[in-house]
Short mmCIF file of C-alpha atoms in Angstrom, two decimals:
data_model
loop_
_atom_site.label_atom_id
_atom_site.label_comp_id
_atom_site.label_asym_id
_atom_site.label_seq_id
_atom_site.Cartn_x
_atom_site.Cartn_y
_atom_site.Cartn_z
CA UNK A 28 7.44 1.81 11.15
CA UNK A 29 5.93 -1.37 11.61
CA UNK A 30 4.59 -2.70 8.36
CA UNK A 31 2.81 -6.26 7.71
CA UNK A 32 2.01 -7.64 4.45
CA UNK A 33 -0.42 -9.97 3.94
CA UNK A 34 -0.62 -12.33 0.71
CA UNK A 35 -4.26 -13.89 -0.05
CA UNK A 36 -4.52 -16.44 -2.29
CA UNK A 37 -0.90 -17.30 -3.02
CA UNK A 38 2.77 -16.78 -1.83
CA UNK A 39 4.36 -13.69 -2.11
CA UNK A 40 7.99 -14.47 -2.73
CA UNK A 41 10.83 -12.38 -1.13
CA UNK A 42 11.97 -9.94 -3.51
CA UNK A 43 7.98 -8.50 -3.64
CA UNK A 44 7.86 -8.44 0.13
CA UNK A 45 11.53 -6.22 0.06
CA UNK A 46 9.73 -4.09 -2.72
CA UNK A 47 6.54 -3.69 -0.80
CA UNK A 48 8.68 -2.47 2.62
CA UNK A 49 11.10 -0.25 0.81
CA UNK A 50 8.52 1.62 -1.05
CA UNK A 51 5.68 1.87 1.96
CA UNK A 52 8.75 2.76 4.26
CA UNK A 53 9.44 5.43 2.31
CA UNK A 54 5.89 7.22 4.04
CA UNK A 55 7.63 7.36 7.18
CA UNK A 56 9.19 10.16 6.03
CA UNK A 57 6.08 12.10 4.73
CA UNK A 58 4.55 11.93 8.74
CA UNK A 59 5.41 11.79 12.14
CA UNK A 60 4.16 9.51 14.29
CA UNK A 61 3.09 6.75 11.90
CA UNK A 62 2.12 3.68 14.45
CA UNK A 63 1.91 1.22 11.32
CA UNK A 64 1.13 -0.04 8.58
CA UNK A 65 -1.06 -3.33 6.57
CA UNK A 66 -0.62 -4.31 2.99
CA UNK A 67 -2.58 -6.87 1.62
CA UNK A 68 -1.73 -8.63 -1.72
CA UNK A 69 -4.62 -10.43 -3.60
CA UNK A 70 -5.14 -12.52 -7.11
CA UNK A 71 -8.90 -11.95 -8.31
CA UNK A 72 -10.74 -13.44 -11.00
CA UNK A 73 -11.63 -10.83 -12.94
CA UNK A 74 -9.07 -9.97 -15.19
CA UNK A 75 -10.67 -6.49 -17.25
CA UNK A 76 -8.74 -4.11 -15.16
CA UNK A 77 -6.09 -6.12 -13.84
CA UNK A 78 -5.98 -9.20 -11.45
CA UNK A 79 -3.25 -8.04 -9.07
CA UNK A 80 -4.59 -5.82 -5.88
CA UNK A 81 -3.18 -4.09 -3.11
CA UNK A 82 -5.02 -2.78 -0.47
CA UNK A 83 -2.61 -0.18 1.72
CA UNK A 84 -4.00 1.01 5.32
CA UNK A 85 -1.44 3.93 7.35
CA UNK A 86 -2.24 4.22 10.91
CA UNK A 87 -1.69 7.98 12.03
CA UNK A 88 -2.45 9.61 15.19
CA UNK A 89 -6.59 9.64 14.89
CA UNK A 90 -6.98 8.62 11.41
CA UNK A 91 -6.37 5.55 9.08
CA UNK A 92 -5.46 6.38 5.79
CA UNK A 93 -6.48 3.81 3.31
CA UNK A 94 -5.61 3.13 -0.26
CA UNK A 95 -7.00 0.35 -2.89
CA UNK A 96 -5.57 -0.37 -6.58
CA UNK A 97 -5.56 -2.62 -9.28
CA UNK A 98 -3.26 -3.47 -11.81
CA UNK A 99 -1.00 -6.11 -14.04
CA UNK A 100 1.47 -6.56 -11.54
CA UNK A 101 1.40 -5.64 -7.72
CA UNK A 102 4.61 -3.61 -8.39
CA UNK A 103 2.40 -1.21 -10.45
CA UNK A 104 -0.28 -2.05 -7.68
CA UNK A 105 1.81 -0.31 -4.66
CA UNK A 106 3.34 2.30 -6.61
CA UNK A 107 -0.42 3.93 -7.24
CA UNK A 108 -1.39 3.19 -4.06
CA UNK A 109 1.78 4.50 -2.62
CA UNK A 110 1.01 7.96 -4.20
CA UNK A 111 -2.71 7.85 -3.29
CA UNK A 112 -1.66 7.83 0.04
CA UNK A 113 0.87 10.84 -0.14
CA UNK A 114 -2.01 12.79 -1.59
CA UNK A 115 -4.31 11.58 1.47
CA UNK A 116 -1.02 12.33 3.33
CA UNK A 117 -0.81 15.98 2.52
CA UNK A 118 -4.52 16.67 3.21
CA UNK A 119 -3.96 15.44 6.42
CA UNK A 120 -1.26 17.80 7.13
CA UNK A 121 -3.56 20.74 6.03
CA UNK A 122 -5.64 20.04 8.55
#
């Protein structure tokens, strides 16, 4: 799967980029036919909830999939919007 990651705002530094790819790669494995796949990394301002965000966009076959968290770290940051895509996932199978 082809995944780019996109880091607004600042540099992303290697060992995030290796976490990002291992853990989105991982959907591969949830669906066939995945064409790709865009992460983008952002600092905000506001602080309340958490500064860090990750936006997460799966191409499949007909649909986009699309995921959007904040957090304290971008590591927390993919992992929920890692799993809010499996659950998107599986009601795409259903259908």
């Amino acid at each position: 799967m082809n995944i780019q990651i996109q880091s607004v705002k600042f540099d992303a530094d290697q060992k995030l980029i290796d976490f990002v790819q291992h853990k989105v790669g991982k959907l591969d494995r949830k669906v066939d036919n995945t064409t790709g796949a865009e992460v983008t990394l952002k600092l905000d301002k506001d602080d309340t909830a958490g500064n860090k965000v990750v936006m997460l966009r799966l191409a499949v076959p007909g649909h986009e999939l699309v995921a959007e968290r904040r957090s304290k770290s971008f590591e927390e940051s993919v992992d929920l919007c890692v799993d809010a895509i499996k659950r998107q996932i599986e009601r795409y199978k259903e259908k």
